[in-house]
PDB file of C-alpha atoms and ligand atoms in Angstrom:
ATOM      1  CA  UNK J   1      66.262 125.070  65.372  1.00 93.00           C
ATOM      2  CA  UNK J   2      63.233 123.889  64.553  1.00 95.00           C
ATOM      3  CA  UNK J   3      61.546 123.411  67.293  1.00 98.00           C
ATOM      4  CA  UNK J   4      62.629 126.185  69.419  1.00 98.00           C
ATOM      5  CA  UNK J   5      60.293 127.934  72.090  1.00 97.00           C
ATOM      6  CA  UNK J   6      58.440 124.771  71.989  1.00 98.00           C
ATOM      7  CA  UNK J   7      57.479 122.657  74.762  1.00 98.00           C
ATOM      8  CA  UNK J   8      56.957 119.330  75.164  1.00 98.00           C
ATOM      9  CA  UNK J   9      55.357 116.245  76.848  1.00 99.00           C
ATOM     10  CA  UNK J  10      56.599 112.536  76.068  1.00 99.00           C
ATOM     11  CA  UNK J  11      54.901 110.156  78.361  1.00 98.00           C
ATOM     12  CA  UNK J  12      56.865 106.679  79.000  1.00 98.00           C
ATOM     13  CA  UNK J  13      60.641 109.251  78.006  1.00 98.00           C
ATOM     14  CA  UNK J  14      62.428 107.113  80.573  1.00 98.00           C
ATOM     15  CA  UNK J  15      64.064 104.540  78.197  1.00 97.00           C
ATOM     16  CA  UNK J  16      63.507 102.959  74.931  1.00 98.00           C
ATOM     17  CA  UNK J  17      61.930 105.039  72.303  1.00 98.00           C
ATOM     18  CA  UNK J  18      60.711 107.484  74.615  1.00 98.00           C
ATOM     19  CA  UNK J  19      63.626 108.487  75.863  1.00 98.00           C
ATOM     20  CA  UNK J  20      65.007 108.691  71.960  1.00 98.00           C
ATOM     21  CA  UNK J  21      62.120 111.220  71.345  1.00 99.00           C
ATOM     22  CA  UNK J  22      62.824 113.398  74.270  1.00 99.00           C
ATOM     23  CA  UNK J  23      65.977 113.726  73.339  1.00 98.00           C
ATOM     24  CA  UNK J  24      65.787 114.606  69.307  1.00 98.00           C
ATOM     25  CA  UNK J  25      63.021 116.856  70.761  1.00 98.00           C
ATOM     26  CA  UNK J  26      65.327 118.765  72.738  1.00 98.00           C
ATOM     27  CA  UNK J  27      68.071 118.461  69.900  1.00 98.00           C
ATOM     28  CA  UNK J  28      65.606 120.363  67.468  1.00 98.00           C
ATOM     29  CA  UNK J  29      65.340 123.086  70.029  1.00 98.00           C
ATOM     30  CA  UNK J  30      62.110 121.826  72.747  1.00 98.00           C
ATOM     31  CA  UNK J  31      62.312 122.030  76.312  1.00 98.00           C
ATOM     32  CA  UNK J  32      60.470 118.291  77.035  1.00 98.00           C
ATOM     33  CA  UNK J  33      58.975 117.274  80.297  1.00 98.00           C
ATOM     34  CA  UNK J  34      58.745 113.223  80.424  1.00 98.00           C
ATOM     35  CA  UNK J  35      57.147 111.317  82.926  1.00 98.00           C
ATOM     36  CA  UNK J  36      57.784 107.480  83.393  1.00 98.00           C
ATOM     37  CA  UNK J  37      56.750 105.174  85.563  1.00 97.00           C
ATOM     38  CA  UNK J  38      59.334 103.492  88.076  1.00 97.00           C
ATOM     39  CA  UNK J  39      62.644 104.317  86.379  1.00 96.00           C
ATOM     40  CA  UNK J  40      63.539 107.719  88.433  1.00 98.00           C
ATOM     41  CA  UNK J  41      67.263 107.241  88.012  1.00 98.00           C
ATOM     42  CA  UNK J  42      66.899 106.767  84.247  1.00 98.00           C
ATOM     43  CA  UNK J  43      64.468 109.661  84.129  1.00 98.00           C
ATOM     44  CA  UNK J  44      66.263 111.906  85.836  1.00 98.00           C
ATOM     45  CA  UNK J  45      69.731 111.305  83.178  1.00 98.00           C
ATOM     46  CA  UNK J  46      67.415 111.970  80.746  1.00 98.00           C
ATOM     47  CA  UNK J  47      66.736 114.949  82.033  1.00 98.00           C
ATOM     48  CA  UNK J  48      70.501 115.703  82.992  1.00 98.00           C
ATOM     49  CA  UNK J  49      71.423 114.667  79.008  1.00 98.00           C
ATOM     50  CA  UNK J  50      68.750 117.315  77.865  1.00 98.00           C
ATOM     51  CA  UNK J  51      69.766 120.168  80.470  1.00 98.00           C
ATOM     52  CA  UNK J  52      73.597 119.200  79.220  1.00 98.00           C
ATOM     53  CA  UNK J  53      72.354 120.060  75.481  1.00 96.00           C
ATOM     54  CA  UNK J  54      70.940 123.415  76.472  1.00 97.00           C
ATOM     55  CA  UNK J  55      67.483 122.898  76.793  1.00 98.00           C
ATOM     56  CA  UNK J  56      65.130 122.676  79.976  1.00 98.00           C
ATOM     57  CA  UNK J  57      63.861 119.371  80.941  1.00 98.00           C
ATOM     58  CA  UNK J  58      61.608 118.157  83.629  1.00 98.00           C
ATOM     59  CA  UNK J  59      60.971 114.499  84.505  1.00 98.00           C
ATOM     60  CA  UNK J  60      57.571 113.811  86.457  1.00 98.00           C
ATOM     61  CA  UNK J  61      56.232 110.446  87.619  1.00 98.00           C
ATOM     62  CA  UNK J  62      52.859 109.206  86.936  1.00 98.00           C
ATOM     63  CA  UNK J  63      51.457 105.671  86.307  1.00 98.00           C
ATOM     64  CA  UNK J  64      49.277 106.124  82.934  1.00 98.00           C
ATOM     65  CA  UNK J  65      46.588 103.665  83.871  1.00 98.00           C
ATOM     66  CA  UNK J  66      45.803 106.171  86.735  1.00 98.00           C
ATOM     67  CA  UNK J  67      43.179 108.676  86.025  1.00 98.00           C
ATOM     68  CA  UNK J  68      43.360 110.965  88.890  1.00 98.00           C
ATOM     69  CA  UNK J  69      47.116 110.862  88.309  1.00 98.00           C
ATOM     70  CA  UNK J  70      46.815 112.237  84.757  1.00 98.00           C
ATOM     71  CA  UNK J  71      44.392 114.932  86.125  1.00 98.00           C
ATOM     72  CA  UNK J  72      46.851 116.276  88.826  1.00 98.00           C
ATOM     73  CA  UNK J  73      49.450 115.808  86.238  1.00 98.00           C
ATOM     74  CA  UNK J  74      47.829 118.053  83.765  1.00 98.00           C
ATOM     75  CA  UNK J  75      46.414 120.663  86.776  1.00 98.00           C
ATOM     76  CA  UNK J  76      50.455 120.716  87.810  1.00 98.00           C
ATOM     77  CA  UNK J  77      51.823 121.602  84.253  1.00 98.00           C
ATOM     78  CA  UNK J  78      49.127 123.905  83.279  1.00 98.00           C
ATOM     79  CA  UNK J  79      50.188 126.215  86.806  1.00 98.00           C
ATOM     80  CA  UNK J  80      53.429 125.843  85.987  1.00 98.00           C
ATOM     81  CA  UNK J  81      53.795 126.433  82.317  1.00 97.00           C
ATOM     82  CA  UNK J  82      49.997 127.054  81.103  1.00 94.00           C
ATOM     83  CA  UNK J  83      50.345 125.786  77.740  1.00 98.00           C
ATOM     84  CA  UNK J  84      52.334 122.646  75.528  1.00 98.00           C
ATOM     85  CA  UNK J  85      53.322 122.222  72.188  1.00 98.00           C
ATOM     86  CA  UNK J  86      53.422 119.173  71.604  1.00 99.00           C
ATOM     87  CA  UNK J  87      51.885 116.129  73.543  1.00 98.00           C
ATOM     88  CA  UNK J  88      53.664 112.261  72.574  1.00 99.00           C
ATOM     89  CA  UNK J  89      51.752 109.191  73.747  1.00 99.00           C
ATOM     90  CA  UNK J  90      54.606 107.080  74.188  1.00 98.00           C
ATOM     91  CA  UNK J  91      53.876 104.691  77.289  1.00 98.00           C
ATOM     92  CA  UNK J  92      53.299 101.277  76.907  1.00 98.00           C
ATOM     93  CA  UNK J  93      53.718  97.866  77.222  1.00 97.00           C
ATOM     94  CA  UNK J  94      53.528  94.180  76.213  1.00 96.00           C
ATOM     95  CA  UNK J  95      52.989  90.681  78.126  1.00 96.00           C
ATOM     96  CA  UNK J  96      53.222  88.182  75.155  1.00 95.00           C
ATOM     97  CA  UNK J  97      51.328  85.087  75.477  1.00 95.00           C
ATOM     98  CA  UNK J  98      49.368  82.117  73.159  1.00 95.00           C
ATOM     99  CA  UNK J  99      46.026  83.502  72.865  1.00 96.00           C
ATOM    100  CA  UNK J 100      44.257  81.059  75.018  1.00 97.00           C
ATOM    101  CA  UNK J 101      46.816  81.401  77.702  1.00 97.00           C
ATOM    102  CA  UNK J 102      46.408  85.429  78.200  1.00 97.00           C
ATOM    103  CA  UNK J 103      44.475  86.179  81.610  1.00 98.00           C
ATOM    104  CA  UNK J 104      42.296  88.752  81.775  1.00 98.00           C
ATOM    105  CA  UNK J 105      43.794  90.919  84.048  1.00 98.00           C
ATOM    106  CA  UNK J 106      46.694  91.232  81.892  1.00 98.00           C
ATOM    107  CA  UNK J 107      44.420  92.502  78.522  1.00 98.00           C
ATOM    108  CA  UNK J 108      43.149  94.860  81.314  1.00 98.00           C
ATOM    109  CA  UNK J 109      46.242  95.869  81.967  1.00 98.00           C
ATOM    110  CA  UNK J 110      47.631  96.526  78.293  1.00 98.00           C
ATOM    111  CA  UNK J 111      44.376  98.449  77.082  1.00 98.00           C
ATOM    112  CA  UNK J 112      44.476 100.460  79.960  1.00 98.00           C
ATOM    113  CA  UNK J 113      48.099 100.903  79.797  1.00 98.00           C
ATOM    114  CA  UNK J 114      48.724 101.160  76.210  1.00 98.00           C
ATOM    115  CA  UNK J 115      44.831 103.010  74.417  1.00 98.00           C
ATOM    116  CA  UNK J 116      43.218 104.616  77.289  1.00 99.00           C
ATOM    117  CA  UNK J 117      45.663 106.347  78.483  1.00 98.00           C
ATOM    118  CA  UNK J 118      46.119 108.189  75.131  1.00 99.00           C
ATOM    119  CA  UNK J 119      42.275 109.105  75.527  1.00 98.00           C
ATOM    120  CA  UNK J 120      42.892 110.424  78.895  1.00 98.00           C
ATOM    121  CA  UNK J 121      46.397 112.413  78.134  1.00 98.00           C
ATOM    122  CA  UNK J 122      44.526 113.987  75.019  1.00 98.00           C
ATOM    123  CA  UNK J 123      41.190 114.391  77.158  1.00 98.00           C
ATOM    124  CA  UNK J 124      43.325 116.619  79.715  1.00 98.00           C
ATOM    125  CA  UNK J 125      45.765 118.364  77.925  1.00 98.00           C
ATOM    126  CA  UNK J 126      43.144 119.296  74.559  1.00 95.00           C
ATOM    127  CA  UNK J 127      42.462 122.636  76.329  1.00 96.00           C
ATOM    128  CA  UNK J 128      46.225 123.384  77.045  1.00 98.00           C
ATOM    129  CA  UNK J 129      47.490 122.868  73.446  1.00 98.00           C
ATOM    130  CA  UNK J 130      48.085 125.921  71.762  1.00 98.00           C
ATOM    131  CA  UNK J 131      46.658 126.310  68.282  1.00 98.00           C
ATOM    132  CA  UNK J 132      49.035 124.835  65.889  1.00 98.00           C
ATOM    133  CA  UNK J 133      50.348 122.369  68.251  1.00 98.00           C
ATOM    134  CA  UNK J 134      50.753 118.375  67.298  1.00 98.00           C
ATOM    135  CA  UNK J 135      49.707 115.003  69.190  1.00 98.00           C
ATOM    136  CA  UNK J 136      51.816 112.222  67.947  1.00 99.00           C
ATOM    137  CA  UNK J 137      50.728 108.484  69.505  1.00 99.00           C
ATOM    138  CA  UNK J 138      52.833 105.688  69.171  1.00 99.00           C
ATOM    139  CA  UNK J 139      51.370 102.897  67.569  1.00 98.00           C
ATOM    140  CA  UNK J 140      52.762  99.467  66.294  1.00 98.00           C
ATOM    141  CA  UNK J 141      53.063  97.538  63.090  1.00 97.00           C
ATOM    142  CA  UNK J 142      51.473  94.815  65.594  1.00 96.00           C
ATOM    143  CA  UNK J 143      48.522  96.918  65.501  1.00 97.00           C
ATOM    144  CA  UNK J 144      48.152  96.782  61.426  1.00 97.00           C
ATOM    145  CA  UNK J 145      48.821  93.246  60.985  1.00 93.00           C
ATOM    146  CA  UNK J 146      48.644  90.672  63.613  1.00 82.00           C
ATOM    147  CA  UNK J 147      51.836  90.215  65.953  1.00 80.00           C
ATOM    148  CA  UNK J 148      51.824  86.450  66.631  1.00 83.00           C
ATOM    149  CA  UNK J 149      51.459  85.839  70.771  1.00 89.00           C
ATOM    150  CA  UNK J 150      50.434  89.246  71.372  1.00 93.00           C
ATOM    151  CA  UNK J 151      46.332  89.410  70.950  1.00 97.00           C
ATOM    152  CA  UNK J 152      45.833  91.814  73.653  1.00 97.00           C
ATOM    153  CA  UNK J 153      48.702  94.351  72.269  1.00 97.00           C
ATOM    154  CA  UNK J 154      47.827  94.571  68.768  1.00 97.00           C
ATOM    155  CA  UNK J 155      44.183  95.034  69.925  1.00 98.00           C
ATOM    156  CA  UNK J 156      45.612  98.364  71.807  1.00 98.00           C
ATOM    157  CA  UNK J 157      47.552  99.653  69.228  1.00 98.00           C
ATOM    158  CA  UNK J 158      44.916  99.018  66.131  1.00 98.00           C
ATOM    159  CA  UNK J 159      42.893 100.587  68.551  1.00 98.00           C
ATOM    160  CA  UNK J 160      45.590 103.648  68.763  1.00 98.00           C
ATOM    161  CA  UNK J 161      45.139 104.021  64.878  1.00 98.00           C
ATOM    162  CA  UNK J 162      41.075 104.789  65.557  1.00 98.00           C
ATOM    163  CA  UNK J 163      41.640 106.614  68.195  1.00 98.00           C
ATOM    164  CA  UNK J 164      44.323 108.984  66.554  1.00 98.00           C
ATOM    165  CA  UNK J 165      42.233 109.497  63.142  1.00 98.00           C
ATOM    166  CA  UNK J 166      38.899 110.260  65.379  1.00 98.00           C
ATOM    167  CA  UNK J 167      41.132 112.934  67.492  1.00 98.00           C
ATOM    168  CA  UNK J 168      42.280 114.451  64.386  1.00 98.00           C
ATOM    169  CA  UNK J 169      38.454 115.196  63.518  1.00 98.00           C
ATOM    170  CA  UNK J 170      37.788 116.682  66.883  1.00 98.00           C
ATOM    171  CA  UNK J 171      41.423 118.005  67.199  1.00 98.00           C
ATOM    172  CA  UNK J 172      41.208 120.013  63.782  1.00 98.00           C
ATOM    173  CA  UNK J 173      38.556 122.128  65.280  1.00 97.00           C
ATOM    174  CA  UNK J 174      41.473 123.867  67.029  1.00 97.00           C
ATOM    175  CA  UNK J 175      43.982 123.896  64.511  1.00 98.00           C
ATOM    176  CA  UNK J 176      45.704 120.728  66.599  1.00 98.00           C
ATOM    177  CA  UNK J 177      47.092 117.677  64.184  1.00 98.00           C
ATOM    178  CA  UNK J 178      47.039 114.436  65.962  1.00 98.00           C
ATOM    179  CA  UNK J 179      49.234 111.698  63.960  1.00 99.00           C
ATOM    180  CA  UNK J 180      50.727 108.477  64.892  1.00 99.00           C
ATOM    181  CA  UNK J 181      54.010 106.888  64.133  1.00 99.00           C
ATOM    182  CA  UNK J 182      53.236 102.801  64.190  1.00 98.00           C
ATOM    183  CA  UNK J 183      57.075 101.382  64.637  1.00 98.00           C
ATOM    184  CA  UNK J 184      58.013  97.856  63.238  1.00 97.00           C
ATOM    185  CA  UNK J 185      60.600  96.490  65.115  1.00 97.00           C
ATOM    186  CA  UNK J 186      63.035  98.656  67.105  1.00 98.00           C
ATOM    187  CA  UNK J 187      66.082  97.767  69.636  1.00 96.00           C
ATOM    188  CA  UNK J 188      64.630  98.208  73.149  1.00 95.00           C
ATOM    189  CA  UNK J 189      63.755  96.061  75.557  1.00 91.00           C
ATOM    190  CA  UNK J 190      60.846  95.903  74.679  1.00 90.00           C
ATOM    191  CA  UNK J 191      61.442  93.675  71.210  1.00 90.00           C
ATOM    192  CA  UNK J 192      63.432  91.223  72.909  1.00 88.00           C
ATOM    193  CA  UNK J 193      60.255  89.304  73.230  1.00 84.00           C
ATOM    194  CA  UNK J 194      59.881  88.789  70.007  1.00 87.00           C
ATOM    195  CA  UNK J 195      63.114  87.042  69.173  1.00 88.00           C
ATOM    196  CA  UNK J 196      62.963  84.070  67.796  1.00 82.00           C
ATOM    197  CA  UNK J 197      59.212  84.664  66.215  1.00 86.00           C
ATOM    198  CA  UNK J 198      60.693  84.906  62.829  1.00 88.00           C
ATOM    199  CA  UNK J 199      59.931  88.476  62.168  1.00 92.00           C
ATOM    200  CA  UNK J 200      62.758  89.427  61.599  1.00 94.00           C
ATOM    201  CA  UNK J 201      63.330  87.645  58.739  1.00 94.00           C
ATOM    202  CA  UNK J 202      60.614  89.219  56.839  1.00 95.00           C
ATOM    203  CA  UNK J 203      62.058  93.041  57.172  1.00 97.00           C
ATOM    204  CA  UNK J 204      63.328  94.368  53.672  1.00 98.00           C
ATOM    205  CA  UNK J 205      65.451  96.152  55.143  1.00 98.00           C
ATOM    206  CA  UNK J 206      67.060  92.789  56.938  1.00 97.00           C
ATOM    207  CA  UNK J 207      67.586  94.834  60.364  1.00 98.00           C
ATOM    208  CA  UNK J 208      65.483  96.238  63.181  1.00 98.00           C
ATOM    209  CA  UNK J 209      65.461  99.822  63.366  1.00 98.00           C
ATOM    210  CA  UNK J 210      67.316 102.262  65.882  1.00 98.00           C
ATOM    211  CA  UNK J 211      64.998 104.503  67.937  1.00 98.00           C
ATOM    212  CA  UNK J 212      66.862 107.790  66.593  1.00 98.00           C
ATOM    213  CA  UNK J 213      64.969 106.558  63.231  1.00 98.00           C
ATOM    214  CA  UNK J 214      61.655 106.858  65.153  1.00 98.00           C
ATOM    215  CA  UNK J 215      62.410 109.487  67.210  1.00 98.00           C
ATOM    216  CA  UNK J 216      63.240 111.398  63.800  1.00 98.00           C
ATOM    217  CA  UNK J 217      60.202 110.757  62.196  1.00 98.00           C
ATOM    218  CA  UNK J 218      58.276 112.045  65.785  1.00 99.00           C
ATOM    219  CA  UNK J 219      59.993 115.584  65.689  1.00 98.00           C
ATOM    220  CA  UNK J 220      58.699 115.981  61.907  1.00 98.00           C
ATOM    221  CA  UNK J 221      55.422 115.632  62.748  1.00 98.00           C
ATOM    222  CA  UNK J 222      55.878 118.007  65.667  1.00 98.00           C
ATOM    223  CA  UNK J 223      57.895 120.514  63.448  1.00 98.00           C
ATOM    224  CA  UNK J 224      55.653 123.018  60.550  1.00 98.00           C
ATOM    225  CA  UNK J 225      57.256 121.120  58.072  1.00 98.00           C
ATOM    226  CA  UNK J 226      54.498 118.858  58.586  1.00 98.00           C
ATOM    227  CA  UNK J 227      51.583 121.676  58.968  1.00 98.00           C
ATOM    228  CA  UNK J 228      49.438 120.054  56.593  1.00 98.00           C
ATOM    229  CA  UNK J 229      49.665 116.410  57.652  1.00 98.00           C
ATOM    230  CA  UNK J 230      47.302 114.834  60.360  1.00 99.00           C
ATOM    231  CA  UNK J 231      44.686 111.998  60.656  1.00 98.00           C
ATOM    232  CA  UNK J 232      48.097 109.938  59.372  1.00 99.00           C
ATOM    233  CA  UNK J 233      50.040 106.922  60.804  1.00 98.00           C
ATOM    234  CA  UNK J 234      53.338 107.037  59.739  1.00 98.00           C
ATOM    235  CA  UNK J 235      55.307 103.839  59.800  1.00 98.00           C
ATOM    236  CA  UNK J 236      58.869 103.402  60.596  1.00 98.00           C
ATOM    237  CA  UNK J 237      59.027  99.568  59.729  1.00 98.00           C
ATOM    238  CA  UNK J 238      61.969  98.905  57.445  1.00 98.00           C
ATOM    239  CA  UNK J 239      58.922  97.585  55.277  1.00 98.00           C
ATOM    240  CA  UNK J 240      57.879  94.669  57.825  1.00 97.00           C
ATOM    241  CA  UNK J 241      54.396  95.924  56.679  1.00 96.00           C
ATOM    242  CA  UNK J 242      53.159  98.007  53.775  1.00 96.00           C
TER     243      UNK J 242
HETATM  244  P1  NAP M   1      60.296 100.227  76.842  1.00 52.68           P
HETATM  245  O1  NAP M   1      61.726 100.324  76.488  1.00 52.68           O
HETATM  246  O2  NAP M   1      59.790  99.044  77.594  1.00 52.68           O
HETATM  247  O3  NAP M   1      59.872 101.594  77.609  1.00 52.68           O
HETATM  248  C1  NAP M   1      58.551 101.725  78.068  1.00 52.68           C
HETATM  249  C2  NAP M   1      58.366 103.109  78.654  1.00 52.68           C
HETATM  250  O4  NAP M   1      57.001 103.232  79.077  1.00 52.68           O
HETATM  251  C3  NAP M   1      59.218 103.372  79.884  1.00 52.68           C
HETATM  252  O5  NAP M   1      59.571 104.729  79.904  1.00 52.68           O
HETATM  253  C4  NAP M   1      58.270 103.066  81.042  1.00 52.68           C
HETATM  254  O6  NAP M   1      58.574 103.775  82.252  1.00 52.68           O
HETATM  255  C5  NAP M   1      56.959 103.569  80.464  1.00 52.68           C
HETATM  256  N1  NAP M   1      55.803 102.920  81.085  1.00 52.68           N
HETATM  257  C6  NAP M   1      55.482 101.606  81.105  1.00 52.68           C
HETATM  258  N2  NAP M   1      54.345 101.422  81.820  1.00 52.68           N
HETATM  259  C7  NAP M   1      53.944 102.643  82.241  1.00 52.68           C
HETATM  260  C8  NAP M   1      52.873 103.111  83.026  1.00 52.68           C
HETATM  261  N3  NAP M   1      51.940 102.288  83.540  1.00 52.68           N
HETATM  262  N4  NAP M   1      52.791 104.439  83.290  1.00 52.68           N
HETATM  263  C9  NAP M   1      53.723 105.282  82.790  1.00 52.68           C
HETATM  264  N5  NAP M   1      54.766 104.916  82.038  1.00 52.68           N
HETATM  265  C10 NAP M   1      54.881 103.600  81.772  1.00 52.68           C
HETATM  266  O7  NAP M   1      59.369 100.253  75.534  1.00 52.68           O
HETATM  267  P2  NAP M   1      59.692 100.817  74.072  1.00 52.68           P
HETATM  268  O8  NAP M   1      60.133  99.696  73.234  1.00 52.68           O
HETATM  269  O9  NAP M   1      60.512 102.039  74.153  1.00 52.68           O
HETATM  270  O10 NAP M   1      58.212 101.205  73.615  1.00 52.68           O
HETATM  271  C11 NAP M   1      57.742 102.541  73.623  1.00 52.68           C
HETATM  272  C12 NAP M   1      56.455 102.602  72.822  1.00 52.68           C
HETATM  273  O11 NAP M   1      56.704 102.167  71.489  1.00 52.68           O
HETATM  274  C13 NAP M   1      55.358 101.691  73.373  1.00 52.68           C
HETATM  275  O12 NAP M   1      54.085 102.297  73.227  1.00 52.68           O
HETATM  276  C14 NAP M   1      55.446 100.478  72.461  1.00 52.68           C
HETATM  277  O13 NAP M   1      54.231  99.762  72.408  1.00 52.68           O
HETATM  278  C15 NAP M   1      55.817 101.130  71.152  1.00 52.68           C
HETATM  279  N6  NAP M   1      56.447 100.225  70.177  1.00 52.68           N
HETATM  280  C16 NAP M   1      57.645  99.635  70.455  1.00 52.68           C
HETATM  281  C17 NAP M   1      58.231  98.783  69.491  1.00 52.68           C
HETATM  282  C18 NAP M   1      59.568  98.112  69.696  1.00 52.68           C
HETATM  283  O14 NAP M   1      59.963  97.284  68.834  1.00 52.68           O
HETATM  284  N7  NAP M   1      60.313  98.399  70.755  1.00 52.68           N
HETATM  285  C19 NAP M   1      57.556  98.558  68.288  1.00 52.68           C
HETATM  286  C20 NAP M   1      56.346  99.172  68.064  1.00 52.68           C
HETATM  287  C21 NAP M   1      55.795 100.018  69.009  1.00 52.68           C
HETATM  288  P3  NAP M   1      59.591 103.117  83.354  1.00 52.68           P
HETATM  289  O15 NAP M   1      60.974 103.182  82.755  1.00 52.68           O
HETATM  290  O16 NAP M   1      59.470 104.006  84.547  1.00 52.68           O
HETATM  291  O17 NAP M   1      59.111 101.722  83.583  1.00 52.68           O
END
């Protein structure tokens, strides 16, 4: 498989497309420790699918917006395992509301939740990614074009495109590709909110996407059959945007 001997970090693997990630991960051969947030239960049958499959898995909880937590996090899987694979900036999340009606604690929130985060994974786990390893950040369509009711959210994830492009530069240095994969719309939760918004209508492909087609697309990247691509964002859209 291709992936074998690898291992793996998806933040956010709980549910949605994070747990779809972990779990083609582990199908192309990774052992895959997620972390989520409040979701044990879920977590932990992610886990229990993965160890049913053959491969290790390991579910840890930590809060993303929570600095010292991603430090401990990192200290705990670098005495444990000393070195990752592959690193997947999945976490995230979404409050839509009419621009003039967001509050500023919630844009807090989301940047914090959804962009710095990814700096502070990558920050902490740089040093325990093994030369020709791969960062992968989820981004969003809503970061490329404009989401409508979502200011705050496609700010974070346009900001996820810079910041995956600028780790690429720094990344290189250590033979480390950083990509993201920007998803249009995909069945979670998550994309409830925007029913009704009329985005749907303008897919090509006339239907939203599964997350086994993003979670695909993710364990590419993280495979050598994509050794010479980085500095890339890779949509999965159904052409919503192109
Ligand atoms: P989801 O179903 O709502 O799952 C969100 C995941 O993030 C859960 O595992 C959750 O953990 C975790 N999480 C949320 N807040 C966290 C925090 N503060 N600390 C740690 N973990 C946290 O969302 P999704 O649809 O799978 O989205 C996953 C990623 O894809 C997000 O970055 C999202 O922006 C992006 N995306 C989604 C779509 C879409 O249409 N669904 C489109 C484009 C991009 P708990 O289960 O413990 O709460």
């Amino acid at each position: 498989m291709k992936l074998s001997g690898k291992l793996a970090i998806v933040t956010g693997g709980s549910r949605g497309i994070g747990r779809g990630i972990a779990l083609d991960l582990s199908a192309s051969g990774a052992d895959v420790i997620i972390t989520y947030n409040e979701n044990s239960q879920m977590a932990e049958d992610v886990i229990n699918e993965i160890k049913s499959k053959g491969q290790k898995g390991y579910a840890y909880r930590l809060n993303v917006r929570d600095g010292n937590g991603i430090k401990a996090f990192a200290e705990e899987v670098k005495k444990t395992f000393r070195n990752i694979d592959i690193l997947v900036n999945n976490a995230g999340i979404n409050k839509p509301n009419d621009f003039d009606q967001i509050p500023i604690e919630h844009w807090h929130e989301i940047m914090e939740t959804n962009l710095t985060s990814v700096f502070m994974m990558s920050q902490q786990f740089l040093p325990m990614i093994v030369e020709g390893g791969s960062v992968i950040n989820i981004a969003s369509v809503s970061g490329q074009y404009g989401g409508p009711r979502t200011t705050h959210y496609c700010v974070s994830k346009a900001g996820i495109i810079a910041l995956t492009q600028n780790a690429a530069i720094f990344f290189a240095k250590k033979g480390i590709r950083v990509n993201a994969v920007s998803p249009g719309l995909i069945e979670t939760e998550m994309s409830a909110a925007a029913n009704q918004l009329g985005i749907d209508d303008k897919i090509l492909l006339k239907r939203r996407g599964s997350v086994q087609e993003v979670a695909k697309v993710v364990s590419f990247l993280a495979s050598d059959d994509a050794s010479y691509i980085t500095a890339q964002v890779i949509n999965v859209n159904g052409g919503l945007y192109f």
